[in-house]
Amino acid sequence: MELKYTRPFLNKLEDIFAESDFVLRYEKGNFKAGYCVLKDMKVAVVNKYFSLEGKINCLYDILRTISVDESLLSDKNRQLYLDIRNQEKTN
Protein backbone atom coordinates (compact mmCIF):
# COMPACT_ATOMS: atom_id res chain seq x y z
CA MET A 1 0.00 0.00 0.00
CA GLU A 2 1.34 3.39 -0.97
CA LEU A 3 1.02 6.19 1.54
CA LYS A 4 -0.44 9.41 0.20
CA TYR A 5 0.72 12.54 1.96
CA THR A 6 -2.44 14.55 1.44
CA ARG A 7 -5.00 16.10 3.78
CA PRO A 8 -7.81 13.77 2.53
CA PHE A 9 -5.68 10.69 3.33
CA LEU A 10 -4.98 12.05 6.82
CA ASN A 11 -8.74 12.51 7.24
CA LYS A 12 -9.29 8.87 6.25
CA LEU A 13 -6.83 7.69 8.89
CA GLU A 14 -8.48 9.95 11.47
CA ASP A 15 -11.88 8.51 10.51
CA ILE A 16 -10.69 5.03 11.46
CA PHE A 17 -9.90 6.34 14.95
CA ALA A 18 -13.23 8.19 15.11
CA GLU A 19 -15.17 4.99 14.37
CA SER A 20 -13.07 2.82 16.68
CA ASP A 21 -12.97 2.77 20.45
CA PHE A 22 -9.58 4.54 20.41
CA VAL A 23 -9.39 8.28 21.07
CA LEU A 24 -7.00 10.29 18.90
CA ARG A 25 -5.59 13.49 20.34
CA TYR A 26 -3.13 16.02 18.98
CA GLU A 27 -1.09 17.49 21.86
CA LYS A 28 2.29 19.06 22.43
CA GLY A 29 4.84 17.02 24.31
CA ASN A 30 8.20 15.28 24.40
CA PHE A 31 7.50 12.27 22.23
CA LYS A 32 10.65 10.55 21.04
CA ALA A 33 8.71 8.72 18.32
CA GLY A 34 6.30 11.60 17.70
CA TYR A 35 3.41 9.81 19.34
CA CYS A 36 2.36 7.94 22.45
CA VAL A 37 -0.21 5.13 22.72
CA LEU A 38 -1.89 4.39 26.03
CA LYS A 39 -3.34 0.98 25.17
CA ASP A 40 -5.15 0.39 28.46
CA MET A 41 -6.96 3.72 28.13
CA LYS A 42 -7.27 3.37 24.33
CA VAL A 43 -5.79 6.80 23.69
CA ALA A 44 -3.33 7.74 20.97
CA VAL A 45 -1.54 11.08 21.32
CA VAL A 46 0.31 12.59 18.35
CA ASN A 47 2.58 15.63 18.41
CA LYS A 48 0.40 18.49 17.16
CA TYR A 49 3.39 20.35 15.73
CA PHE A 50 4.21 17.59 13.27
CA SER A 51 3.92 18.27 9.56
CA LEU A 52 1.20 16.61 7.50
CA GLU A 53 3.66 13.91 6.48
CA GLY A 54 4.71 13.32 10.09
CA LYS A 55 1.11 12.99 11.28
CA ILE A 56 0.28 10.50 8.52
CA ASN A 57 3.37 8.42 9.32
CA CYS A 58 2.47 8.41 13.03
CA LEU A 59 -1.16 7.40 12.46
CA TYR A 60 -0.07 4.70 10.02
CA ASP A 61 2.42 3.30 12.56
CA ILE A 62 -0.17 3.38 15.33
CA LEU A 63 -2.78 1.59 13.22
CA ARG A 64 -0.24 -1.13 12.42
CA THR A 65 0.36 -1.80 16.12
CA ILE A 66 -3.09 -1.52 17.74
CA SER A 67 -6.07 -3.83 17.48
CA VAL A 68 -9.26 -2.15 16.37
CA ASP A 69 -12.66 -3.83 16.58
CA GLU A 70 -13.40 -4.15 12.87
CA SER A 71 -17.13 -4.52 13.48
CA LEU A 72 -17.25 -0.84 14.50
CA LEU A 73 -15.79 0.36 11.19
CA SER A 74 -17.64 1.26 8.00
CA ASP A 75 -16.84 -0.86 4.93
CA LYS A 76 -14.44 1.72 3.43
CA ASN A 77 -12.59 2.25 6.71
CA ARG A 78 -12.47 -1.49 7.42
CA GLN A 79 -10.85 -2.08 4.04
CA LEU A 80 -8.27 0.66 4.61
CA TYR A 81 -7.54 -0.69 8.10
CA LEU A 82 -7.12 -4.24 6.74
CA ASP A 83 -4.81 -2.93 3.99
CA ILE A 84 -2.67 -1.24 6.65
CA ARG A 85 -2.61 -4.36 8.83
CA ASN A 86 -1.75 -6.62 5.87
CA GLN A 87 1.07 -4.27 4.90
CA GLU A 88 2.64 -5.01 8.28
CA LYS A 89 2.72 -8.75 7.52
CA THR A 90 4.41 -8.27 4.14
CA ASN A 91 7.21 -6.08 5.56
Coordinates of C-alpha atoms in Angstrom, one line a residue:
M1 CA 0.0 0.0 0.0
E2 CA 1.3 3.4 -1.0
L3 CA 1.0 6.2 1.5
K4 CA -0.4 9.4 0.2
Y5 CA 0.7 12.5 2.0
T6 CA -2.4 14.6 1.4
R7 CA -5.0 16.1 3.8
P8 CA -7.8 13.8 2.5
F9 CA -5.7 10.7 3.3
L10 CA -5.0 12.1 6.8
N11 CA -8.7 12.5 7.2
K12 CA -9.3 8.9 6.2
L13 CA -6.8 7.7 8.9
E14 CA -8.5 10.0 11.5
D15 CA -11.9 8.5 10.5
I16 CA -10.7 5.0 11.5
F17 CA -9.9 6.3 14.9
A18 CA -13.2 8.2 15.1
E19 CA -15.2 5.0 14.4
S20 CA -13.1 2.8 16.7
D21 CA -13.0 2.8 20.4
F22 CA -9.6 4.5 20.4
V23 CA -9.4 8.3 21.1
L24 CA -7.0 10.3 18.9
R25 CA -5.6 13.5 20.3
Y26 CA -3.1 16.0 19.0
E27 CA -1.1 17.5 21.9
K28 CA 2.3 19.1 22.4
G29 CA 4.8 17.0 24.3
N30 CA 8.2 15.3 24.4
F31 CA 7.5 12.3 22.2
K32 CA 10.7 10.5 21.0
A33 CA 8.7 8.7 18.3
G34 CA 6.3 11.6 17.7
Y35 CA 3.4 9.8 19.3
C36 CA 2.4 7.9 22.5
V37 CA -0.2 5.1 22.7
L38 CA -1.9 4.4 26.0
K39 CA -3.3 1.0 25.2
D40 CA -5.2 0.4 28.5
M41 CA -7.0 3.7 28.1
K42 CA -7.3 3.4 24.3
V43 CA -5.8 6.8 23.7
A44 CA -3.3 7.7 21.0
V45 CA -1.5 11.1 21.3
V46 CA 0.3 12.6 18.4
N47 CA 2.6 15.6 18.4
K48 CA 0.4 18.5 17.2
Y49 CA 3.4 20.3 15.7
F50 CA 4.2 17.6 13.3
S51 CA 3.9 18.3 9.6
L52 CA 1.2 16.6 7.5
E53 CA 3.7 13.9 6.5
G54 CA 4.7 13.3 10.1
K55 CA 1.1 13.0 11.3
I56 CA 0.3 10.5 8.5
N57 CA 3.4 8.4 9.3
C58 CA 2.5 8.4 13.0
L59 CA -1.2 7.4 12.5
Y60 CA -0.1 4.7 10.0
D61 CA 2.4 3.3 12.6
I62 CA -0.2 3.4 15.3
L63 CA -2.8 1.6 13.2
R64 CA -0.2 -1.1 12.4
T65 CA 0.4 -1.8 16.1
I66 CA -3.1 -1.5 17.7
S67 CA -6.1 -3.8 17.5
V68 CA -9.3 -2.1 16.4
D69 CA -12.7 -3.8 16.6
E70 CA -13.4 -4.1 12.9
S71 CA -17.1 -4.5 13.5
L72 CA -17.2 -0.8 14.5
L73 CA -15.8 0.4 11.2
S74 CA -17.6 1.3 8.0
D75 CA -16.8 -0.9 4.9
K76 CA -14.4 1.7 3.4
N77 CA -12.6 2.3 6.7
R78 CA -12.5 -1.5 7.4
Q79 CA -10.8 -2.1 4.0
L80 CA -8.3 0.7 4.6
Y81 CA -7.5 -0.7 8.1
L82 CA -7.1 -4.2 6.7
D83 CA -4.8 -2.9 4.0
I84 CA -2.7 -1.2 6.6
R85 CA -2.6 -4.4 8.8
N86 CA -1.8 -6.6 5.9
Q87 CA 1.1 -4.3 4.9
E88 CA 2.6 -5.0 8.3
K89 CA 2.7 -8.7 7.5
T90 CA 4.4 -8.3 4.1
N91 CA 7.2 -6.1 5.6

